[in-house]
Short mmCIF file of C-alpha atoms in Angstrom, two decimals:
data_model
loop_
_atom_site.label_atom_id
_atom_site.label_comp_id
_atom_site.label_asym_id
_atom_site.label_seq_id
_atom_site.Cartn_x
_atom_site.Cartn_y
_atom_site.Cartn_z
CA UNK I 1421 41.35 -14.03 -9.22
CA UNK I 1422 41.26 -10.23 -8.81
CA UNK I 1423 39.33 -9.80 -12.04
CA UNK I 1424 36.71 -12.30 -10.79
CA UNK I 1425 36.27 -10.30 -7.57
CA UNK I 1426 36.06 -7.06 -9.59
CA UNK I 1427 33.50 -8.57 -11.97
CA UNK I 1428 31.39 -9.79 -9.05
CA UNK I 1429 31.56 -6.35 -7.42
CA UNK I 1430 30.32 -4.73 -10.65
CA UNK I 1431 27.45 -7.22 -10.88
CA UNK I 1432 26.44 -6.59 -7.26
CA UNK I 1433 26.50 -2.84 -7.78
CA UNK I 1434 24.50 -3.16 -11.00
CA UNK I 1435 21.89 -5.16 -9.11
CA UNK I 1436 21.45 -2.23 -6.74
CA UNK I 1437 20.73 0.23 -9.54
CA UNK I 1438 17.27 1.52 -10.24
CA UNK I 1439 15.13 2.76 -13.11
CA UNK I 1440 14.03 6.38 -13.12
CA UNK I 1441 10.42 6.77 -11.98
CA UNK I 1442 9.32 8.19 -15.34
CA UNK I 1443 11.58 6.00 -17.47
CA UNK I 1444 13.45 8.95 -19.03
CA UNK I 1445 15.98 10.92 -17.00
CA UNK I 1446 17.98 9.95 -13.94
CA UNK I 1447 16.03 10.44 -10.74
CA UNK I 1448 16.65 10.24 -7.03
CA UNK I 1449 13.37 8.32 -6.58
CA UNK I 1450 13.59 4.65 -7.33
CA UNK I 1451 10.47 2.65 -8.11
CA UNK I 1452 9.12 0.20 -5.59
CA UNK I 1453 9.55 -3.49 -6.40
CA UNK I 1454 8.25 -5.92 -3.81
CA UNK I 1455 10.55 -8.59 -2.39
CA UNK I 1456 9.85 -10.62 0.76
CA UNK I 1457 13.22 -11.94 1.91
CA UNK I 1458 12.86 -15.33 3.53
CA UNK I 1459 9.09 -15.21 3.22
CA UNK I 1460 8.72 -12.42 5.81
CA UNK I 1461 5.19 -11.07 6.29
CA UNK I 1462 6.12 -7.84 8.11
CA UNK I 1463 8.59 -5.56 6.34
CA UNK I 1464 9.81 -2.05 7.11
CA UNK I 1465 12.04 0.13 4.98
CA UNK I 1466 14.39 2.90 6.08
CA UNK I 1467 13.87 6.19 4.19
CA UNK I 1468 16.97 5.69 2.02
CA UNK I 1469 15.75 2.19 0.98
CA UNK I 1470 12.21 3.15 0.00
CA UNK I 1471 10.87 2.85 -3.52
CA UNK I 1472 8.05 5.03 -4.85
CA UNK I 1473 4.66 3.77 -5.96
CA UNK I 1474 3.30 5.59 -9.00
CA UNK I 1475 0.29 5.17 -11.23
CA UNK I 1476 -1.94 3.47 -8.68
CA UNK I 1477 -5.57 4.32 -9.45
CA UNK I 1478 -8.95 2.74 -10.19
CA UNK I 1479 -12.67 3.48 -9.99
CA UNK I 1480 -13.89 4.98 -6.74
CA UNK I 1481 -15.97 2.30 -5.01
CA UNK I 1482 -18.53 4.92 -3.92
CA UNK I 1483 -18.79 6.60 -7.36
CA UNK I 1484 -18.22 4.53 -10.54
CA UNK I 1485 -17.95 7.76 -12.58
CA UNK I 1486 -14.88 8.89 -10.65
CA UNK I 1487 -11.31 7.62 -10.67
CA UNK I 1488 -9.31 7.75 -7.48
CA UNK I 1489 -5.64 7.13 -6.82
CA UNK I 1490 -2.45 8.14 -5.08
CA UNK I 1491 -2.19 11.35 -7.12
CA UNK I 1492 -5.29 12.58 -5.25
CA UNK I 1493 -3.35 12.60 -1.96
CA UNK I 1494 -0.15 14.60 -2.52
CA UNK I 1495 2.01 15.07 0.56
CA UNK I 1496 -0.09 12.70 2.66
CA UNK I 1497 0.87 9.46 4.33
CA UNK I 1498 -1.23 6.83 2.54
CA UNK I 1499 -2.12 3.53 4.15
CA UNK I 1500 -3.22 1.13 1.40
CA UNK I 1501 -5.36 -1.81 2.44
CA UNK I 1502 -6.12 -4.59 -0.02
CA UNK I 1503 -9.40 -6.21 0.96
CA UNK I 1504 -12.59 -7.96 -0.16
CA UNK I 1505 -16.02 -8.29 1.43
CA UNK I 1506 -15.69 -12.09 1.05
CA UNK I 1507 -12.50 -12.16 3.16
CA UNK I 1508 -12.82 -13.28 6.80
CA UNK I 1509 -9.57 -11.68 8.03
CA UNK I 1510 -10.62 -8.41 6.30
CA UNK I 1511 -13.76 -8.39 8.44
CA UNK I 1512 -11.65 -8.82 11.56
CA UNK I 1513 -9.18 -6.04 10.78
CA UNK I 1514 -11.58 -3.39 9.47
CA UNK I 1515 -12.45 -1.90 12.92
CA UNK I 1516 -8.73 -1.40 13.64
CA UNK I 1517 -8.18 0.21 10.24
CA UNK I 1518 -11.12 2.57 10.73
CA UNK I 1519 -9.90 3.49 14.22
CA UNK I 1520 -6.37 4.12 12.94
CA UNK I 1521 -7.79 6.37 10.23
CA UNK I 1522 -10.02 8.26 12.67
CA UNK I 1523 -7.11 8.89 15.03
CA UNK I 1524 -4.55 9.97 12.41
CA UNK I 1525 -6.41 11.74 9.56
CA UNK I 1526 -5.92 15.15 11.18
CA UNK I 1527 -2.16 14.57 10.86
CA UNK I 1528 -2.26 14.12 7.08
CA UNK I 1529 -2.87 10.37 6.98
CA UNK I 1530 -5.34 8.83 4.55
CA UNK I 1531 -6.40 5.22 4.49
CA UNK I 1532 -7.20 4.03 0.98
CA UNK I 1533 -8.80 0.64 0.49
CA UNK I 1534 -8.34 -1.44 -2.65
CA UNK I 1535 -11.32 -3.77 -3.04
CA UNK I 1536 -10.39 -6.81 -5.16
CA UNK I 1537 -12.25 -9.83 -6.55
CA UNK I 1538 -15.56 -8.44 -5.35
CA UNK I 1539 -19.03 -7.30 -6.33
CA UNK I 1540 -19.56 -3.52 -6.07
CA UNK I 1541 -22.84 -3.76 -4.11
CA UNK I 1542 -21.46 -6.36 -1.70
CA UNK I 1543 -18.39 -4.19 -1.10
CA UNK I 1544 -20.45 -1.04 -0.55
CA UNK I 1545 -22.75 -2.88 1.86
CA UNK I 1546 -19.71 -4.27 3.69
CA UNK I 1547 -18.28 -0.78 4.27
CA UNK I 1548 -21.63 0.82 5.10
CA UNK I 1549 -22.50 -1.84 7.71
CA UNK I 1550 -19.12 -1.29 9.38
CA UNK I 1551 -19.32 2.53 9.19
CA UNK I 1552 -16.05 2.81 7.28
CA UNK I 1553 -15.31 6.46 6.49
CA UNK I 1554 -12.21 6.20 4.32
CA UNK I 1555 -12.38 5.78 0.52
CA UNK I 1556 -11.77 2.60 -1.44
CA UNK I 1557 -10.85 1.81 -5.00
CA UNK I 1558 -13.06 -0.71 -6.76
CA UNK I 1559 -10.71 -3.02 -8.64
CA UNK I 1560 -12.20 -6.51 -8.99
CA UNK I 1561 -9.47 -7.58 -11.43
CA UNK I 1562 -6.66 -6.22 -9.22
CA UNK I 1563 -5.09 -4.21 -12.06
CA UNK I 1564 -4.17 -1.31 -9.78
CA UNK I 1565 -1.83 -3.68 -7.92
CA UNK I 1566 0.46 -3.66 -10.98
CA UNK I 1567 1.76 -0.35 -9.60
CA UNK I 1568 3.13 -2.42 -6.69
CA UNK I 1569 5.61 -4.25 -8.90
CA UNK I 1570 6.07 -7.84 -7.78
CA UNK I 1571 3.45 -7.62 -5.03
CA UNK I 1572 1.61 -10.94 -4.51
CA UNK I 1573 -1.97 -10.17 -5.64
CA UNK I 1574 -3.43 -13.18 -3.83
CA UNK I 1575 -2.42 -12.02 -0.34
CA UNK I 1576 -5.68 -10.53 0.89
CA UNK I 1577 -5.75 -8.71 3.19
CA UNK I 1578 -2.51 -6.77 2.96
CA UNK I 1579 -1.61 -3.30 4.19
CA UNK I 1580 1.09 -1.01 2.80
CA UNK I 1581 2.17 2.22 4.47
CA UNK I 1582 3.45 4.92 2.11
CA UNK I 1583 5.33 7.99 3.33
CA UNK I 1584 4.45 11.54 2.23
CA UNK I 1585 6.40 11.01 -1.01
CA UNK I 1586 4.39 7.82 -1.62
CA UNK I 1587 7.40 5.60 -1.03
CA UNK I 1588 6.83 2.25 0.67
CA UNK I 1589 7.71 2.49 4.37
CA UNK I 1590 6.11 -0.77 5.56
CA UNK I 1591 4.27 -3.85 4.30
CA UNK I 1592 1.99 -6.13 6.31
CA UNK I 1593 1.07 -9.32 4.48
CA UNK I 1594 -2.08 -10.73 6.05
CA UNK I 1595 -4.38 -9.16 8.62
CA UNK I 1596 -2.94 -6.32 10.68
CA UNK I 1597 -3.93 -5.13 14.13
CA UNK I 1598 -3.94 -1.56 15.33
CA UNK I 1599 -1.25 -2.41 17.87
CA UNK I 1600 1.24 -3.09 15.06
CA UNK I 1601 -0.05 -0.63 12.44
CA UNK I 1602 -0.49 2.50 14.53
CA UNK I 1603 3.15 2.82 15.72
CA UNK I 1604 4.34 2.54 12.10
CA UNK I 1605 1.80 5.13 10.90
CA UNK I 1606 2.76 7.48 13.75
CA UNK I 1607 6.47 7.13 12.96
CA UNK I 1608 6.00 7.73 9.23
CA UNK I 1609 3.62 10.67 9.82
CA UNK I 1610 6.23 12.29 12.09
CA UNK I 1611 9.02 12.07 9.47
#
């Protein structure tokens, strides 16, 4: 019986291990892998639980000759928003996202949209008509979302708050309002 308990303890501990972020040497930064326990749509992670997002980049929506990604925002809190101009809830949340960005950008917070399953012109017109000032990636195939290992690519809109080390601090599946996003952004920016 003791050996069964010991074997189970080893398996549990092995399940808590992580891969190094670059795949070579041991690292203190574990990679982010998305899991929604019990189907939750609002998740927060304590600093010691956070996994890093790396390699997220795509074409800049505003300039098809430029690539844009997390590496362009070192040391900044990054609020990722997965959206599409065809998405009704995206239209509803965009004013709150723009307002959150306007109120927090001076504190080192960037909002970075990820436009999926969309036409470039329709997406640009969508942002222009709503006076959105923050940048967006243009990723109609959703390939950039592979950096969010296990993240459900069909949940549009979704918002992910990354801390200054680009580790996932919070996930909002579905539309988010400023009243729930802003306190999380403020807390993460103050860390």
